[in-house]
N, CA, C and O atoms as a Tinker XYZ file with bonds, in Angstrom:
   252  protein
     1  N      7.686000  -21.527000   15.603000    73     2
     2  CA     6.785000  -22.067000   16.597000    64     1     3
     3  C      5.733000  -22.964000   15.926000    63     2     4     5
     4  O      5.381000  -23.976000   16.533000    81     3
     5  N      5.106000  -22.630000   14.510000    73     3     6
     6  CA     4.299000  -22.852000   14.146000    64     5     7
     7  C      4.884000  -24.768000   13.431000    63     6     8     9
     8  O      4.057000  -25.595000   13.048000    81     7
     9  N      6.180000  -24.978000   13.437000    73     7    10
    10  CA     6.946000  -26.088000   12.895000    64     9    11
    11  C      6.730000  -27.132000   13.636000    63    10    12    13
    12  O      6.357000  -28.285000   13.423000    81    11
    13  N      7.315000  -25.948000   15.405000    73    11    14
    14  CA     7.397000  -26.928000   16.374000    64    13    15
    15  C      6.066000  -27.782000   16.783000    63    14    16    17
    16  O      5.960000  -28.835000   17.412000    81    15
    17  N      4.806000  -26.677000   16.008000    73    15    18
    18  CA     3.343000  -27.788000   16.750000    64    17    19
    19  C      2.606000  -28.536000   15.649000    63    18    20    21
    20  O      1.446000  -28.945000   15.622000    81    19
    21  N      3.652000  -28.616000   14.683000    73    19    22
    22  CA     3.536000  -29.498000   13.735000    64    21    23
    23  C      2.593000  -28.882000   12.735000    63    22    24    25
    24  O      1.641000  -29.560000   12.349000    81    23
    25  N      2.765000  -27.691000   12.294000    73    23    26
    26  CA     1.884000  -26.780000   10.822000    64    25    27
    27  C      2.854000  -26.802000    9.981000    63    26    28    29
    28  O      2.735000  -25.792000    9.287000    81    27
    29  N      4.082000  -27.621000    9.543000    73    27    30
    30  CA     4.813000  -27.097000    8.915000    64    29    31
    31  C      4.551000  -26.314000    7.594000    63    30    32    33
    32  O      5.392000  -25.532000    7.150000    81    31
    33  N      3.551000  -26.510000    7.080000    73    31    34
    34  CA     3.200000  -26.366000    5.656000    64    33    35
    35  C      2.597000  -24.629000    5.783000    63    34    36    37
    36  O      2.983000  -23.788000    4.972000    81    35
    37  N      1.720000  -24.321000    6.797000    73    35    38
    38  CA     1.512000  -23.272000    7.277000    64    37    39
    39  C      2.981000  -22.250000    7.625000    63    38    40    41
    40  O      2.866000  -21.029000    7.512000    81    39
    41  N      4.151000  -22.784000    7.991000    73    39    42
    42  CA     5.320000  -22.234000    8.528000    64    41    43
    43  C      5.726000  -22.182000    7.336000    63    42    44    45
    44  O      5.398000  -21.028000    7.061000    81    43
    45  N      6.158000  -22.553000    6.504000    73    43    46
    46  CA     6.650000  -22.613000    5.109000    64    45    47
    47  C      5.792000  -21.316000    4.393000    63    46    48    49
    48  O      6.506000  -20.425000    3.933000    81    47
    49  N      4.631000  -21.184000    4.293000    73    47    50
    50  CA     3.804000  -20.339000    3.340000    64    49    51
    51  C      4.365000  -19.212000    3.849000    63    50    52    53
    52  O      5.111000  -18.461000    3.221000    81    51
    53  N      3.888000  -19.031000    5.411000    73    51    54
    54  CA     4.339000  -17.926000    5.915000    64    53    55
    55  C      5.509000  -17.040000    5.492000    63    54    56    57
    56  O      5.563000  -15.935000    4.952000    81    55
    57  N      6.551000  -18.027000    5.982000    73    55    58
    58  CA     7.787000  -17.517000    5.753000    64    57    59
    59  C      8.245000  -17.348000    4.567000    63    58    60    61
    60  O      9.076000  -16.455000    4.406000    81    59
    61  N      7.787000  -18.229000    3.336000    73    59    62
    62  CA     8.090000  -17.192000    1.880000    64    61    63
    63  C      7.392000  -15.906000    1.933000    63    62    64    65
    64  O      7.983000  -14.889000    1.569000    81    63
    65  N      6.389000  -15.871000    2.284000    73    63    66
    66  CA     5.270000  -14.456000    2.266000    64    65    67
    67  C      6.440000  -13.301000    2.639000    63    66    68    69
    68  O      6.835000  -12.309000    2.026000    81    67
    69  N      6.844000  -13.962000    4.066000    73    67    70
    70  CA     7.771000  -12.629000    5.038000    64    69    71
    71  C      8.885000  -12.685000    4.067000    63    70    72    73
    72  O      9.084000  -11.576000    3.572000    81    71
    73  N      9.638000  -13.562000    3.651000    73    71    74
    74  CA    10.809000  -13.363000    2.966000    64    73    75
    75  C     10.725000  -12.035000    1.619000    63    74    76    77
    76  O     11.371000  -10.998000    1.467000    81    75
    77  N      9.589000  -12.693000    0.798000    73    75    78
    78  CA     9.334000  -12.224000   -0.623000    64    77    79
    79  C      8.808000  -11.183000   -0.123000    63    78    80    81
    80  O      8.767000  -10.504000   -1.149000    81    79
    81  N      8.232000  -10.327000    0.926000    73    79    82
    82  CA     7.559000   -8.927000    1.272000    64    81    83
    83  C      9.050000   -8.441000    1.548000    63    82    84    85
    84  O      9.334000   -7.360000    1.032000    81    83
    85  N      9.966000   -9.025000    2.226000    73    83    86
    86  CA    11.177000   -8.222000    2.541000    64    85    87
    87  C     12.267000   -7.827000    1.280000    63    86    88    89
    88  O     12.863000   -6.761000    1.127000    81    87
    89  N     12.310000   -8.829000    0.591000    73    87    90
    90  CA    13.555000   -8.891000   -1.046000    64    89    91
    91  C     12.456000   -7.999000   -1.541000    63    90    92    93
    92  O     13.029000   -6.969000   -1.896000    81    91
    93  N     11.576000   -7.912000   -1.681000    73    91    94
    94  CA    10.868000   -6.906000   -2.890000    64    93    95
    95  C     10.428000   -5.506000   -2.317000    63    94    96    97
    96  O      9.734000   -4.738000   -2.984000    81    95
    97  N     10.918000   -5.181000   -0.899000    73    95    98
    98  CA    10.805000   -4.010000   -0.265000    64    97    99
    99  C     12.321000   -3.282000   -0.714000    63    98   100   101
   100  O     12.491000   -2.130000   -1.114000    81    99
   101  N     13.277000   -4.285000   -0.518000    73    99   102
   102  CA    15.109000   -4.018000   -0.597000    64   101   103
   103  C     15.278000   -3.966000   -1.749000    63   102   104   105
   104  O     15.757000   -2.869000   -2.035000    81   103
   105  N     15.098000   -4.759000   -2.832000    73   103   106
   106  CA    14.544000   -4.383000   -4.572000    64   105   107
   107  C     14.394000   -2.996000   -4.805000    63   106   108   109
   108  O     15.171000   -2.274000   -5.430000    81   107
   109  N     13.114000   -2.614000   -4.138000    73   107   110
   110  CA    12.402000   -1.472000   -4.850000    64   109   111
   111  C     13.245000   -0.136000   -4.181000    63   110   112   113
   112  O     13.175000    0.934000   -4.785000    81   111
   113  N     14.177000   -0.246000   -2.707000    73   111   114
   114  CA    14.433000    0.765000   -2.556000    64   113   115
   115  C     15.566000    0.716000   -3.165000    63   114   116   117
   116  O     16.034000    1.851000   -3.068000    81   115
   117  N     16.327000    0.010000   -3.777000    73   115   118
   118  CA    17.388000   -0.177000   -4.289000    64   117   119
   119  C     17.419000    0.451000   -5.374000    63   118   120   121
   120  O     18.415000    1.129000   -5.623000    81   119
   121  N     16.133000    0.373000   -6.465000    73   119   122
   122  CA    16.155000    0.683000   -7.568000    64   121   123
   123  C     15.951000    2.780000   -7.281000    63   122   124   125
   124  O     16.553000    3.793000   -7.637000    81   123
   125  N     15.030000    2.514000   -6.649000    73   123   126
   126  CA    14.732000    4.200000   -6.301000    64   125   127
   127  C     15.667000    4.781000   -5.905000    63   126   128   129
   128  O     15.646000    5.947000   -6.301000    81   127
   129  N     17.011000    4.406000   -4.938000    73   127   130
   130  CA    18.017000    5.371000   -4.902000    64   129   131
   131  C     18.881000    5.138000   -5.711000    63   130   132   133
   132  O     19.814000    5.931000   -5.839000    81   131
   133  N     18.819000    4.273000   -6.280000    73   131   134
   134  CA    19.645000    4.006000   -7.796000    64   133   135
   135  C     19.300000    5.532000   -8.877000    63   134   136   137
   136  O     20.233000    6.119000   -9.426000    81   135
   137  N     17.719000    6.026000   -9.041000    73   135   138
   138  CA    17.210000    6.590000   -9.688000    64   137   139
   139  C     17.736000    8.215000   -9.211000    63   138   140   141
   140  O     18.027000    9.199000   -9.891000    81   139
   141  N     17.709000    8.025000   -8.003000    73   139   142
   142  CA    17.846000    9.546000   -6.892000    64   141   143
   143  C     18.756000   10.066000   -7.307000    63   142   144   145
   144  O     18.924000   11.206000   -7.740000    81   143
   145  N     19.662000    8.884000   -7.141000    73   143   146
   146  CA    21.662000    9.082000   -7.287000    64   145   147
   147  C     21.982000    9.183000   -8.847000    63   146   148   149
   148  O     22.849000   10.015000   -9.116000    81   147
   149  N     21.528000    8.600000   -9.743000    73   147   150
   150  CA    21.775000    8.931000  -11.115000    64   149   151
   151  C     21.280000   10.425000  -11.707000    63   150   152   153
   152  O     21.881000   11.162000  -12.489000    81   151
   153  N     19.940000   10.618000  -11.043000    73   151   154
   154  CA    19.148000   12.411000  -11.445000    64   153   155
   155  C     20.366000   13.194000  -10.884000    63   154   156   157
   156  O     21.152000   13.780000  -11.629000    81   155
   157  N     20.493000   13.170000   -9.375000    73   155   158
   158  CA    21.723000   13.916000   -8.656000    64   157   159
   159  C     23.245000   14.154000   -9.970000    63   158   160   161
   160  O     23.651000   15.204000  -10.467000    81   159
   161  N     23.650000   12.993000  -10.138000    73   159   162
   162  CA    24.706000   13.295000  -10.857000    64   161   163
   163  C     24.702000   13.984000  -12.076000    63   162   164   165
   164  O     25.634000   14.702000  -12.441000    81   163
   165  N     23.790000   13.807000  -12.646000    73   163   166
   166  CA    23.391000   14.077000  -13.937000    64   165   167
   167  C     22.997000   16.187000  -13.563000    63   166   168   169
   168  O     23.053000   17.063000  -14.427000    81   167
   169  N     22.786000   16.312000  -12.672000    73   167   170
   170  CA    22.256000   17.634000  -12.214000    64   169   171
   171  C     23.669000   18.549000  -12.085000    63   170   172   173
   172  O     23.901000   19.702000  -12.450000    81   171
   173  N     24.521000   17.537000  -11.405000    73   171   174
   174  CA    26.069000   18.267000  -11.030000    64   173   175
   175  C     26.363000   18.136000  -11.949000    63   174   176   177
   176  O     26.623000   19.327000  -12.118000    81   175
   177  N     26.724000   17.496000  -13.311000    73   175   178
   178  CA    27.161000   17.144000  -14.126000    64   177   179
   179  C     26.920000   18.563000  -14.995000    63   178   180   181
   180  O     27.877000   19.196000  -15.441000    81   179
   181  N     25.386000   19.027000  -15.199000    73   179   182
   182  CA    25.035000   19.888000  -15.965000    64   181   183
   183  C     25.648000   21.419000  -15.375000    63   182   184   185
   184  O     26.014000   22.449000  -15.941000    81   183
   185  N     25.569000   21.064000  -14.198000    73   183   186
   186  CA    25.842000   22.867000  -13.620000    64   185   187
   187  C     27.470000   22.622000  -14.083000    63   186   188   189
   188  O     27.851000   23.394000  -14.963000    81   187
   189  N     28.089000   22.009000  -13.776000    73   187   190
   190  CA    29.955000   21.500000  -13.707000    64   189   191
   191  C     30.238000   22.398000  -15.459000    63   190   192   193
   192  O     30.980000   23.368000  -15.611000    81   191
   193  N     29.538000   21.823000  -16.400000    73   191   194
   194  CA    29.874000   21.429000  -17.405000    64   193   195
   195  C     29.101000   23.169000  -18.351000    63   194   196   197
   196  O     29.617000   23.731000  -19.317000    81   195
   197  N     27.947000   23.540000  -17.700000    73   195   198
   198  CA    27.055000   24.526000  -18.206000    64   197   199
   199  C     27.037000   25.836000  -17.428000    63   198   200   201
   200  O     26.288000   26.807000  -17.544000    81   199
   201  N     28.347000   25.543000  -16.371000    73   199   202
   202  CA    27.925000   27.118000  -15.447000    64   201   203
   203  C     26.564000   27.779000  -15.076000    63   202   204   205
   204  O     26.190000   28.934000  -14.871000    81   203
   205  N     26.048000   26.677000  -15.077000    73   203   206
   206  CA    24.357000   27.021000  -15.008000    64   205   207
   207  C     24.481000   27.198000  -12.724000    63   206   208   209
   208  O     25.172000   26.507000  -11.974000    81   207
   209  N     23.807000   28.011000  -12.462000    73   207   210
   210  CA    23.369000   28.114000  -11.030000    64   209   211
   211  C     22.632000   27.025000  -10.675000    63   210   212   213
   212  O     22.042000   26.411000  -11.563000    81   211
   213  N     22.539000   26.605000   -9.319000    73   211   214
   214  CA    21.509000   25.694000   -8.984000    64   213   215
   215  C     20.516000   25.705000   -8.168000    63   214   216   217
   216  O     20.137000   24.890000   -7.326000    81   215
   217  N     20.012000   27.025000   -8.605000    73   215   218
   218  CA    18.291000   27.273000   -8.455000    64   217   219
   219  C     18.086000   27.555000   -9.788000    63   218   220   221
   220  O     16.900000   27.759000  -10.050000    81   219
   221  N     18.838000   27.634000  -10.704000    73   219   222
   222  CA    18.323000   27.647000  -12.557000    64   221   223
   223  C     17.592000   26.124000  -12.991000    63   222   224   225
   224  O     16.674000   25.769000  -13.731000    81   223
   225  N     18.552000   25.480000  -12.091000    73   223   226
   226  CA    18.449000   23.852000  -12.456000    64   225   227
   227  C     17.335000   23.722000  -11.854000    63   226   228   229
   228  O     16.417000   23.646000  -12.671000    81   227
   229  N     16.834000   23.633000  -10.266000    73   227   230
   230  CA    16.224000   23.357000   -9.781000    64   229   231
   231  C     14.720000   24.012000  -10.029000    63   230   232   233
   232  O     13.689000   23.338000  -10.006000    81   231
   233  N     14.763000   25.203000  -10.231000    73   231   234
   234  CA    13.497000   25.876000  -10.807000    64   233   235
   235  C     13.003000   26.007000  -12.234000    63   234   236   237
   236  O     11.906000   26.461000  -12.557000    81   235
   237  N     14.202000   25.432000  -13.272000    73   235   238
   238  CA    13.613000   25.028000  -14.697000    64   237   239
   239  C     13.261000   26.618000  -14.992000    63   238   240   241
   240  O     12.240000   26.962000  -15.588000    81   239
   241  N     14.275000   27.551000  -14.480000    73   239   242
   242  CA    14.255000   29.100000  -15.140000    64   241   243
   243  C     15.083000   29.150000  -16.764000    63   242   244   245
   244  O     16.159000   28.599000  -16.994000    81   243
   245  N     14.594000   29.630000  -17.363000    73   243   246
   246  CA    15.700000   29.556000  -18.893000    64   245   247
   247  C     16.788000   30.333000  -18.298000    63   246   248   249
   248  O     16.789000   31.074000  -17.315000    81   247
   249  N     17.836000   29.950000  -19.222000    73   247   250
   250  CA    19.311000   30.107000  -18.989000    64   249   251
   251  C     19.403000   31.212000  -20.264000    63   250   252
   252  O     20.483000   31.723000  -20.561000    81   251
């Protein structure tokens, strides 16, 4: 709207603002369930491999 009444330069700022708030929202959750999903495996991995229970794991009780 702001193009059509002739701000283009104003429409432009804007819309990198909205763009770059959105890629760096999808970025960051990207990386965080990246992080979620790697702890997760790494957790099954240990009980799989250590017969450990998983409230041992989860509560950091000695084995």
């Amino acid at each position: 709207m702001l193009a059509f009444l002739g701000r283009t330069e104003i429409a432009e700022n804007l819309s990198m603002t909205v763009v770059t708030a959105i890629i760096g929202t999808v970025i960051t959750y990207c990386i965080k369930s990246f992080k979620e999903t790697k702890e997760e495996e790494k957790l099954r991995f240990d009980r799989e491999t250590n017969n450990v229970k998983q409230e041992e794991v989860w509560t950091n009780k000695e084995v």
